[in-house]
PDB file of C-alpha atoms in Angstrom:
ATOM      1  CA  MET A   6      79.676  58.422 135.089  1.00 89.00           C
ATOM      2  CA  GLU A   7      82.838  58.282 137.185  1.00 96.00           C
ATOM      3  CA  LEU A   8      83.825  54.751 138.200  1.00 98.00           C
ATOM      4  CA  LYS A   9      86.051  53.789 141.117  1.00 98.00           C
ATOM      5  CA  ILE A  10      88.609  51.380 139.627  1.00 98.00           C
ATOM      6  CA  THR A  11      91.461  49.649 141.437  1.00 98.00           C
ATOM      7  CA  ILE A  12      94.377  47.831 139.817  1.00 98.00           C
ATOM      8  CA  LEU A  13      96.018  45.192 142.018  1.00 97.00           C
ATOM      9  CA  VAL A  14      99.489  43.868 141.171  1.00 96.00           C
ATOM     10  CA  ASP A  15     100.564  41.937 144.278  1.00 93.00           C
ATOM     11  CA  ASN A  16     103.950  41.019 142.806  1.00 89.00           C
ATOM     12  CA  LYS A  17     106.039  44.181 143.228  1.00 84.00           C
ATOM     13  CA  ASN A  18     108.758  42.707 140.962  1.00 86.00           C
ATOM     14  CA  SER A  19     106.369  41.871 138.133  1.00 86.00           C
ATOM     15  CA  TRP A  20     107.084  42.886 134.558  1.00 82.00           C
ATOM     16  CA  MET A  21     103.502  44.225 134.593  1.00 86.00           C
ATOM     17  CA  ILE A  22     104.323  47.127 136.949  1.00 89.00           C
ATOM     18  CA  ASP A  23     105.183  49.566 134.137  1.00 88.00           C
ATOM     19  CA  TYR A  24     102.195  48.460 132.074  1.00 91.00           C
ATOM     20  CA  SER A  25      99.853  48.746 135.055  1.00 94.00           C
ATOM     21  CA  GLN A  26     100.911  52.381 135.468  1.00 94.00           C
ATOM     22  CA  ASP A  27     100.108  52.948 131.769  1.00 96.00           C
ATOM     23  CA  LEU A  28      96.696  51.337 132.342  1.00 96.00           C
ATOM     24  CA  LEU A  29      96.078  53.573 135.365  1.00 97.00           C
ATOM     25  CA  ASN A  30      96.915  56.664 133.302  1.00 97.00           C
ATOM     26  CA  ALA A  31      94.614  55.570 130.462  1.00 97.00           C
ATOM     27  CA  ILE A  32      91.708  54.904 132.838  1.00 97.00           C
ATOM     28  CA  SER A  33      92.247  58.184 134.708  1.00 97.00           C
ATOM     29  CA  SER A  34      92.314  60.118 131.426  1.00 97.00           C
ATOM     30  CA  LYS A  35      88.746  58.880 130.801  1.00 97.00           C
ATOM     31  CA  GLY A  36      87.581  60.645 133.975  1.00 97.00           C
ATOM     32  CA  HIS A  37      87.520  57.666 136.314  1.00 98.00           C
ATOM     33  CA  LEU A  38      89.013  57.513 139.798  1.00 98.00           C
ATOM     34  CA  CYS A  39      91.767  54.895 139.554  1.00 98.00           C
ATOM     35  CA  ASN A  40      94.484  53.695 141.890  1.00 97.00           C
ATOM     36  CA  LEU A  41      97.260  51.103 141.739  1.00 97.00           C
ATOM     37  CA  ILE A  42      97.936  48.965 144.796  1.00 96.00           C
ATOM     38  CA  HIS A  43     100.239  46.080 145.688  1.00 95.00           C
ATOM     39  CA  GLU A  44      98.562  44.549 148.753  1.00 95.00           C
ATOM     40  CA  GLN A  45      95.213  42.756 148.886  1.00 95.00           C
ATOM     41  CA  SER A  46      94.502  44.407 152.230  1.00 96.00           C
ATOM     42  CA  GLU A  47      94.428  47.782 150.422  1.00 97.00           C
ATOM     43  CA  VAL A  48      91.420  46.820 148.243  1.00 97.00           C
ATOM     44  CA  LYS A  49      88.429  48.996 149.126  1.00 96.00           C
ATOM     45  CA  LYS A  50      84.796  48.913 148.024  1.00 97.00           C
ATOM     46  CA  GLY A  51      84.449  50.122 144.442  1.00 97.00           C
ATOM     47  CA  ASP A  52      83.154  49.454 140.967  1.00 98.00           C
ATOM     48  CA  VAL A  53      85.947  47.491 139.274  1.00 98.00           C
ATOM     49  CA  LEU A  54      88.982  45.606 140.540  1.00 98.00           C
ATOM     50  CA  ILE A  55      91.542  44.590 137.898  1.00 97.00           C
ATOM     51  CA  LEU A  56      93.847  41.765 138.975  1.00 96.00           C
ATOM     52  CA  LEU A  57      97.157  41.773 137.080  1.00 93.00           C
ATOM     53  CA  SER A  58     100.129  39.501 137.682  1.00 87.00           C
ATOM     54  CA  CYS A  59      98.886  38.381 141.092  1.00 90.00           C
ATOM     55  CA  ASN A  60     100.685  35.683 143.057  1.00 88.00           C
ATOM     56  CA  ASN A  61      97.874  35.332 145.581  1.00 90.00           C
ATOM     57  CA  ILE A  62      94.240  34.385 145.069  1.00 91.00           C
ATOM     58  CA  PHE A  63      91.918  37.314 145.829  1.00 94.00           C
ATOM     59  CA  LYS A  64      88.888  36.182 147.853  1.00 93.00           C
ATOM     60  CA  SER A  65      87.071  39.399 148.868  1.00 96.00           C
ATOM     61  CA  LEU A  66      85.018  39.409 145.682  1.00 96.00           C
ATOM     62  CA  SER A  67      82.034  41.197 147.242  1.00 96.00           C
ATOM     63  CA  LEU A  68      83.975  44.468 147.591  1.00 97.00           C
ATOM     64  CA  ASN A  69      83.629  45.372 143.902  1.00 98.00           C
ATOM     65  CA  VAL A  70      80.867  45.052 141.327  1.00 97.00           C
ATOM     66  CA  PHE A  71      83.317  43.548 138.819  1.00 97.00           C
ATOM     67  CA  ASN A  72      86.548  41.693 139.588  1.00 98.00           C
ATOM     68  CA  LEU A  73      88.472  41.258 136.353  1.00 97.00           C
ATOM     69  CA  VAL A  74      91.432  38.935 135.854  1.00 95.00           C
ATOM     70  CA  VAL A  75      93.904  39.115 132.983  1.00 92.00           C
ATOM     71  CA  HIS A  76      95.129  35.542 132.445  1.00 91.00           C
ATOM     72  CA  GLU A  77      97.730  34.573 129.853  1.00 91.00           C
ATOM     73  CA  SER A  78      96.164  31.378 128.510  1.00 91.00           C
ATOM     74  CA  ASP A  79      93.345  30.201 126.279  1.00 91.00           C
ATOM     75  CA  LEU A  80      90.963  29.390 129.116  1.00 89.00           C
ATOM     76  CA  PRO A  81      89.677  26.942 130.067  1.00 85.00           C
ATOM     77  CA  GLU A  82      92.969  25.414 128.881  1.00 85.00           C
ATOM     78  CA  GLY A  83      95.927  26.677 130.901  1.00 83.00           C
ATOM     79  CA  ARG A  84      94.127  27.217 134.200  1.00 86.00           C
ATOM     80  CA  GLY A  85      96.399  27.810 137.177  1.00 83.00           C
ATOM     81  CA  MET A  86      99.347  29.892 138.185  1.00 82.00           C
ATOM     82  CA  SER A  87     102.114  31.274 135.910  1.00 84.00           C
ATOM     83  CA  PRO A  88     100.595  30.332 132.540  1.00 88.00           C
ATOM     84  CA  LEU A  89     102.798  32.770 130.615  1.00 87.00           C
ATOM     85  CA  THR A  90     105.959  31.264 132.097  1.00 86.00           C
ATOM     86  CA  TRP A  91     104.903  27.706 131.254  1.00 88.00           C
ATOM     87  CA  GLN A  92     104.018  28.597 127.665  1.00 89.00           C
ATOM     88  CA  ILE A  93     107.322  30.407 127.078  1.00 87.00           C
ATOM     89  CA  LEU A  94     109.171  27.378 128.468  1.00 87.00           C
ATOM     90  CA  GLU A  95     107.169  25.213 126.024  1.00 88.00           C
ATOM     91  CA  GLY A  96     108.474  27.391 123.176  1.00 88.00           C
ATOM     92  CA  LYS A  97     105.177  29.011 122.222  1.00 90.00           C
ATOM     93  CA  SER A  98     105.440  32.285 120.327  1.00 92.00           C
ATOM     94  CA  VAL A  99     101.763  33.280 120.411  1.00 95.00           C
ATOM     95  CA  ILE A 100     100.171  33.463 123.856  1.00 92.00           C
ATOM     96  CA  PRO A 101      96.405  33.873 124.262  1.00 95.00           C
ATOM     97  CA  VAL A 102      95.408  36.458 126.889  1.00 93.00           C
ATOM     98  CA  THR A 103      91.943  36.111 128.434  1.00 94.00           C
ATOM     99  CA  LEU A 104      89.931  38.735 130.315  1.00 96.00           C
ATOM    100  CA  LEU A 105      87.553  37.041 132.742  1.00 96.00           C
ATOM    101  CA  GLU A 106      85.525  37.606 135.867  1.00 97.00           C
ATOM    102  CA  ALA A 107      87.194  36.409 139.078  1.00 95.00           C
ATOM    103  CA  THR A 108      85.180  33.775 140.934  1.00 94.00           C
ATOM    104  CA  LYS A 109      85.797  31.595 143.978  1.00 92.00           C
ATOM    105  CA  GLU A 110      86.941  28.830 141.635  1.00 90.00           C
ATOM    106  CA  LEU A 111      90.296  29.720 140.073  1.00 86.00           C
ATOM    107  CA  ASP A 112      90.146  30.806 136.397  1.00 87.00           C
ATOM    108  CA  ALA A 113      86.554  29.649 135.995  1.00 89.00           C
ATOM    109  CA  GLY A 114      84.582  32.906 135.635  1.00 93.00           C
ATOM    110  CA  LYS A 115      82.756  34.415 132.690  1.00 96.00           C
ATOM    111  CA  VAL A 116      85.123  35.167 129.807  1.00 95.00           C
ATOM    112  CA  TYR A 117      84.772  38.697 128.394  1.00 97.00           C
ATOM    113  CA  GLY A 118      87.327  38.474 125.614  1.00 96.00           C
ATOM    114  CA  LYS A 119      90.610  37.104 124.309  1.00 96.00           C
ATOM    115  CA  ILE A 120      93.540  38.523 122.362  1.00 96.00           C
ATOM    116  CA  ASN A 121      96.906  37.089 121.306  1.00 97.00           C
ATOM    117  CA  LEU A 122     100.268  38.256 122.597  1.00 92.00           C
ATOM    118  CA  LYS A 123     103.003  37.668 119.998  1.00 95.00           C
ATOM    119  CA  LEU A 124     106.493  37.050 121.310  1.00 92.00           C
ATOM    120  CA  ASN A 125     109.659  37.762 119.335  1.00 88.00           C
ATOM    121  CA  GLY A 126     111.705  34.832 120.629  1.00 81.00           C
ATOM    122  CA  SER A 127     114.076  36.801 122.868  1.00 82.00           C
ATOM    123  CA  GLU A 128     111.929  36.520 125.992  1.00 74.00           C
ATOM    124  CA  LEU A 129     113.580  35.038 129.071  1.00 71.00           C
ATOM    125  CA  ILE A 130     112.118  33.518 132.188  1.00 66.00           C
TER     126      ILE A 130
END
């Protein structure tokens, strides 16, 4: 079954831009229709919206069946904006990354999974 999947990165200067293109290519190679956008106004009705490195809160949650957020903290701890930045500034070398459903309340949706991102110590903010 072909899914319509949109990746939104509303920060055009984000370090995630290159990785979001890799994600788009991986999804497309599985036979799904996938596009990468940088403006919330470009989000259309579809199956899945993936929110990566977004500076703005996305509120049109009814447009897609699933609205997935990738958040760099061990939710519910670390809710809020720029969690990766804050943890690097705190000197952490292992950063939990959570995949969750976007809801009207920030970083409060159903958690689908968590992995750890290991830093090498040379990262800058």
